[in-house]
Tab-separated table of C-alpha atoms in Angstrom:
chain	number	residue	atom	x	y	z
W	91	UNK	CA	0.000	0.000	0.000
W	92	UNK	CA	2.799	1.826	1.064
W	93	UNK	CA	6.264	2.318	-0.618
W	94	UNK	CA	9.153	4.690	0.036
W	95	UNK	CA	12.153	4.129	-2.424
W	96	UNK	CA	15.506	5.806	-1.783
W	97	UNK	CA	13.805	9.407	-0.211
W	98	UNK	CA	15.997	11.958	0.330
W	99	UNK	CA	14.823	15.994	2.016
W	100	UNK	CA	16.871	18.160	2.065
W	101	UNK	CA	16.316	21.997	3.404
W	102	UNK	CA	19.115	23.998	2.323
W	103	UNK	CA	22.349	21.677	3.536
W	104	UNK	CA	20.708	20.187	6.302
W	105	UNK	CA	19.285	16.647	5.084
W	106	UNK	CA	16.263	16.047	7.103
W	107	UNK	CA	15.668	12.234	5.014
W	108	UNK	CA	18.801	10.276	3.897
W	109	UNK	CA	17.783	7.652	1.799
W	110	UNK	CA	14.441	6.168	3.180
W	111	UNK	CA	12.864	2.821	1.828
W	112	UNK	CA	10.496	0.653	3.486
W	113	UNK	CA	7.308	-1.224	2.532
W	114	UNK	CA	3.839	-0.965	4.612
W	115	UNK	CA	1.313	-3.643	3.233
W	116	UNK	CA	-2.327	-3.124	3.241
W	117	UNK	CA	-3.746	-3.975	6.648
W	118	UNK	CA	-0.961	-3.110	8.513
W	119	UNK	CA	-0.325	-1.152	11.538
W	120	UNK	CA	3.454	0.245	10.583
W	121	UNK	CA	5.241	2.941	13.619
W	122	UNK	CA	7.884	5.150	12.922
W	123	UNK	CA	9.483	6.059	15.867
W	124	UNK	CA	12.810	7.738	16.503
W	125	UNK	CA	13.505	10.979	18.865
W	126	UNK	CA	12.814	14.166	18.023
W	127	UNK	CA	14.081	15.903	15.475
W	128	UNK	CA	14.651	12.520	13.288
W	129	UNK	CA	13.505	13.367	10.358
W	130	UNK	CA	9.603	11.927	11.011
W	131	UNK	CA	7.403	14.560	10.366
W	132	UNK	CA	9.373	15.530	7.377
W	133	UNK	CA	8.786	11.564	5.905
W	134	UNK	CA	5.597	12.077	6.478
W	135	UNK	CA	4.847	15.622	4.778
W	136	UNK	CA	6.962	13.515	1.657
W	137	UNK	CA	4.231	10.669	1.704
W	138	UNK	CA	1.354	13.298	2.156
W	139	UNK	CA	2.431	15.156	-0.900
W	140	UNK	CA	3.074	17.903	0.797
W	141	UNK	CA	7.094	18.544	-0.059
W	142	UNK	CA	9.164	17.991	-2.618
W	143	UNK	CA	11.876	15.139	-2.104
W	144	UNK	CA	14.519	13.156	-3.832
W	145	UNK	CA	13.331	9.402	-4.585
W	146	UNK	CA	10.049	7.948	-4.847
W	147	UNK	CA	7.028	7.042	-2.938
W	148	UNK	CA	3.894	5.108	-3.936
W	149	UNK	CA	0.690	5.542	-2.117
W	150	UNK	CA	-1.817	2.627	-3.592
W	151	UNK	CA	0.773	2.532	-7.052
W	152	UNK	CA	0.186	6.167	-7.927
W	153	UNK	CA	2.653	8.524	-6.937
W	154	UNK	CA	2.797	10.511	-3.900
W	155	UNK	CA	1.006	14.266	-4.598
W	156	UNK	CA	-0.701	12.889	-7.146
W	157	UNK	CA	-4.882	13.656	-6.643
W	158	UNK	CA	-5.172	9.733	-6.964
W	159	UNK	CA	-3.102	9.001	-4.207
W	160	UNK	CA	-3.999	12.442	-2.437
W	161	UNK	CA	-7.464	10.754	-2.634
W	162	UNK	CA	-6.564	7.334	-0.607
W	163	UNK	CA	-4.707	9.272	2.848
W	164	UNK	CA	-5.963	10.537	5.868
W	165	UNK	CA	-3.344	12.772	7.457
W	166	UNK	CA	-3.721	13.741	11.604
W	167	UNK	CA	-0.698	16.531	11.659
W	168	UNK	CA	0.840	16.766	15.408
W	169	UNK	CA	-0.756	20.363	15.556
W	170	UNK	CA	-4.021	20.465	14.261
W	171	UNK	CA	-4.702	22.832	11.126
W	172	UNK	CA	-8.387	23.618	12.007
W	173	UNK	CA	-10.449	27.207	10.289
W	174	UNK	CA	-10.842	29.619	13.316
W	175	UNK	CA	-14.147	30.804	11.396
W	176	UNK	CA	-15.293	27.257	10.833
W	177	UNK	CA	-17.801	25.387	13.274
W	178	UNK	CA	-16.985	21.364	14.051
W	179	UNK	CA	-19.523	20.564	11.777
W	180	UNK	CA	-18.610	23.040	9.003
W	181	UNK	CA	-14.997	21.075	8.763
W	182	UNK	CA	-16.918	18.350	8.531
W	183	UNK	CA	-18.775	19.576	5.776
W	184	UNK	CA	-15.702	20.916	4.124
W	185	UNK	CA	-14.216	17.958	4.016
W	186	UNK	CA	-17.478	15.881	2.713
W	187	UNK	CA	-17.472	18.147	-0.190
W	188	UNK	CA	-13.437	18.320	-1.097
W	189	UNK	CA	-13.469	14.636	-1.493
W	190	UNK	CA	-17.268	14.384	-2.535
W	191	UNK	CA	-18.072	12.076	-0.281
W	192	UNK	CA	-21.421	11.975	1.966
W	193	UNK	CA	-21.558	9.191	4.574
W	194	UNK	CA	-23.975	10.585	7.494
W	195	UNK	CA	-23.660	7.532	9.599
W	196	UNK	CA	-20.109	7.832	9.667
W	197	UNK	CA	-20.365	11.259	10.319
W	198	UNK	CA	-22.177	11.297	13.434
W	199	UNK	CA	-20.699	7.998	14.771
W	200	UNK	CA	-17.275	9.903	14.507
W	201	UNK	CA	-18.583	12.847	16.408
W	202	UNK	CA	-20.095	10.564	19.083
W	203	UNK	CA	-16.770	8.762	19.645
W	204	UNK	CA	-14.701	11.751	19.911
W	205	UNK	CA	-17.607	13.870	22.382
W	206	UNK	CA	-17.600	16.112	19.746
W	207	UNK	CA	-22.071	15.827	19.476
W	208	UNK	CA	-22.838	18.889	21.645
W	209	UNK	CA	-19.710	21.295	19.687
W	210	UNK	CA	-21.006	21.072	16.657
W	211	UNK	CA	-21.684	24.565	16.448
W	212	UNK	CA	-18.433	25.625	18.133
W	213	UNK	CA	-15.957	27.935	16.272
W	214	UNK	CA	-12.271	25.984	15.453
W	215	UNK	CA	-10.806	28.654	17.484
W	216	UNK	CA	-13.008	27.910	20.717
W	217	UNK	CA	-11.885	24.459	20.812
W	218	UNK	CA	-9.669	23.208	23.449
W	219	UNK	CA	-6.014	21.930	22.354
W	220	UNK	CA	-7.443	18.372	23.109
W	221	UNK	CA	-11.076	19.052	20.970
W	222	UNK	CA	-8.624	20.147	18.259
W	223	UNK	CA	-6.878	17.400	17.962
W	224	UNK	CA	-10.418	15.167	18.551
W	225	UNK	CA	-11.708	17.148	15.151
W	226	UNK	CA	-8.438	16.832	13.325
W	227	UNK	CA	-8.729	12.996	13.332
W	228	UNK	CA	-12.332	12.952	12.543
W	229	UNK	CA	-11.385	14.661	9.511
W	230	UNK	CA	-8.957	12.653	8.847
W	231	UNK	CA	-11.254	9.684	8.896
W	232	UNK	CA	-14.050	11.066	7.339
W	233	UNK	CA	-13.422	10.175	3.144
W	234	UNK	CA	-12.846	6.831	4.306
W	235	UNK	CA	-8.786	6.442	3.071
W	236	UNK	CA	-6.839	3.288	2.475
W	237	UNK	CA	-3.910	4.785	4.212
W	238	UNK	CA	-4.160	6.655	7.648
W	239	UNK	CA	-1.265	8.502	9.107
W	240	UNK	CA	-1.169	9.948	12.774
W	241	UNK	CA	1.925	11.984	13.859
W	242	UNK	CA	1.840	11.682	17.443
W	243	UNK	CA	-1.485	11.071	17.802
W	244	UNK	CA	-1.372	11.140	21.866
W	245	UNK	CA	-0.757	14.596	22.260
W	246	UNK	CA	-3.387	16.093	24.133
W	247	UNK	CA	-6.523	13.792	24.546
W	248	UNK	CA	-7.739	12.592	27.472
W	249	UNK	CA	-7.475	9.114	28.884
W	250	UNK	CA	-11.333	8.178	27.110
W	251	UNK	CA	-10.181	9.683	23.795
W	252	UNK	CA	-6.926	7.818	23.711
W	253	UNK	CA	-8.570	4.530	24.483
W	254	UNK	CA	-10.979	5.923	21.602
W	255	UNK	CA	-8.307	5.817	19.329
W	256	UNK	CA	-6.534	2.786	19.788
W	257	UNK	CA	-9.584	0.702	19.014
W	258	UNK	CA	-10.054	2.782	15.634
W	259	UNK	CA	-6.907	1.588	15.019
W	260	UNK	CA	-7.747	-1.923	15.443
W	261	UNK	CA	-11.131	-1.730	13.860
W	262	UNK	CA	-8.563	0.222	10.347
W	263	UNK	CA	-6.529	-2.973	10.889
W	264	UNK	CA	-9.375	-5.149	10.246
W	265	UNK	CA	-11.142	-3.393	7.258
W	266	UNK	CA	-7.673	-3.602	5.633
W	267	UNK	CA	-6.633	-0.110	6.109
W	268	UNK	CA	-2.975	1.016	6.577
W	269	UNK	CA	-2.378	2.928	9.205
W	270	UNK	CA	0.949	4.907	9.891
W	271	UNK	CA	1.369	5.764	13.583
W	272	UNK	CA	4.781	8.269	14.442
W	273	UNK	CA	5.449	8.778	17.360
W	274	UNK	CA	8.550	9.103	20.025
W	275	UNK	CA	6.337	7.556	23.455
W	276	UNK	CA	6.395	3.660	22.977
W	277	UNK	CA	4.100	2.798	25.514
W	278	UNK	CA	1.282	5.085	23.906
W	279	UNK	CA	1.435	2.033	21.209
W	280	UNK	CA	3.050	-1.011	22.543
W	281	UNK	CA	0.298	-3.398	21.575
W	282	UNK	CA	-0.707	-2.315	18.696
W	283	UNK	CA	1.975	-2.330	15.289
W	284	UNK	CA	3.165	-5.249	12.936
W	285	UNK	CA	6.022	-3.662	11.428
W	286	UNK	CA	8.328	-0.763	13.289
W	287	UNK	CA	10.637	1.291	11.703
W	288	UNK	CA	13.430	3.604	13.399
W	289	UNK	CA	14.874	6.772	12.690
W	290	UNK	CA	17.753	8.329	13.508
W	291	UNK	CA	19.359	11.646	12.292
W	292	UNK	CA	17.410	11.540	9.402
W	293	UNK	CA	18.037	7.486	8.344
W	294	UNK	CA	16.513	4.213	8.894
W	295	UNK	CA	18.637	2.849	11.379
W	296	UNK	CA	16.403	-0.478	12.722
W	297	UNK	CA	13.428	-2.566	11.087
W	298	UNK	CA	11.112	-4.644	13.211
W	299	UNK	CA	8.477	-7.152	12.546
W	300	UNK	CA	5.938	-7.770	15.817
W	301	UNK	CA	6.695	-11.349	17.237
W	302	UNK	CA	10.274	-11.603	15.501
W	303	UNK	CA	13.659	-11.027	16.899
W	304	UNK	CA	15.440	-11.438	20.084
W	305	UNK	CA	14.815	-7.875	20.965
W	306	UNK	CA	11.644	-6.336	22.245
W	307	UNK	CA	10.988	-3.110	20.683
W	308	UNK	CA	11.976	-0.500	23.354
W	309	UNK	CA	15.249	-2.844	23.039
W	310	UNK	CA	15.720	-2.229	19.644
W	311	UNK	CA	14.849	1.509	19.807
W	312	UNK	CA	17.553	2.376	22.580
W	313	UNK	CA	20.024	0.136	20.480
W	314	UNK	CA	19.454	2.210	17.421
W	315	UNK	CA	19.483	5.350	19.019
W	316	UNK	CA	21.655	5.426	21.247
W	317	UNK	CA	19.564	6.552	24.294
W	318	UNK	CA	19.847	4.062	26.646
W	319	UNK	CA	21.181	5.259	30.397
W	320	UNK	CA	20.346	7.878	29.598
């Protein structure tokens, strides 16, 4: 579903992505951890379409920034991009008619799960941090993609919304969705990954596959990046 070939970033001489390839199949749960300042976000703006790079990446066979594979993501940025002047339910509406789609079910099961029912007619800009975050993903989730990518998700819900969102992971996994998680807090997503894929200053220093290896995967992360006793 997923392919990254040789992907290279680079802003002015500071290479943010050295040479990235991986594979994420359809139906699979892939994390990309590493520390901050990696070089994740900036993969991920690459897969999205939304910078230039060096390489190539394949979002369902079409090329990444292409509308066809534009079409098949759902992006959750670590700081939401919401309208100030928008209600809830006008992003929602935005969104329905940018990818002219119209599922009301959906919809209002999205906005039930998230406690988002009674804000409907809230501004973006009278949101809290975590109801920001709650709206970005139901966004996210509302054309229905094929690939779903969170960049550290966590940040900011509540204990009810974070158990909210691991299941909708789960229930991705099972309609054969792909779902990219980043992230830099293991435990936020110990259970819940098939493949794992490390980053360090800007490379992909460590590959894992869930129930392989000698190593667990906090292991394998502290080997790779060099934080351990830290």
């Amino acid at each position: 579903m997923l392919k990254t070939e040789n992907v290279t970033k680079s802003f002015k001489d500071v290479k943010a992505n050295k040479g990235i390839s991986f594979q994420v199949g359809q139906g699979e749960i892939a994390l990309l951890l590493g520390l901050n300042g990696a070089g994740k976000s900036t993969l991920i703006k690459c897969i999205c379409g939304l910078l230039g790079f060096e390489g190539k990446i394949t979002v369902g066979g079409f090329e990444s920034g292409s509308a066809r594979a534009k079409a098949l993501i759902g992006y959750v940025p670590e700081t939401p991009a919401l309208y100030d002047y928008l209600t809830v339910g006008e992003h929602l509406e935005f969104i329905e008619r940018a990818y002219k789609c119209k599922n009301p079910v959906l919809k209002e099961r999205l906005l039930e799960l998230f406690e988002l029912s009674d804000k409907r007619n809230k501004l973006g800009k009278e949101l809290s941090k975590g109801m920001q975050q709650k709206l970005s993903i139901c966004c996210a989730l509302l054309h229905e993609p094929r690939l779903v990518i969170f960049d550290e998700p966590m940040v900011g819900l509540d204990p009810y919304a974070i158990k909210t969102l691991k299941n909708i992971f789960l229930e991705l996994k099972e309609k054969g969705v792909t779902v990219i998680i980043s992230t830099h807090i293991l435990d936020s997503v110990e259970n819940y990954w098939d493949k794992a894929f490390i980053l360090s200053e800007g490379e992909l220093k460590g590959e894992m596959t869930s129930g392989e290896g000698d190593m667990t995967l906090e292991e394998m992360f502290f080997s790779v990046t060099g934080v351990e006793g830290r």
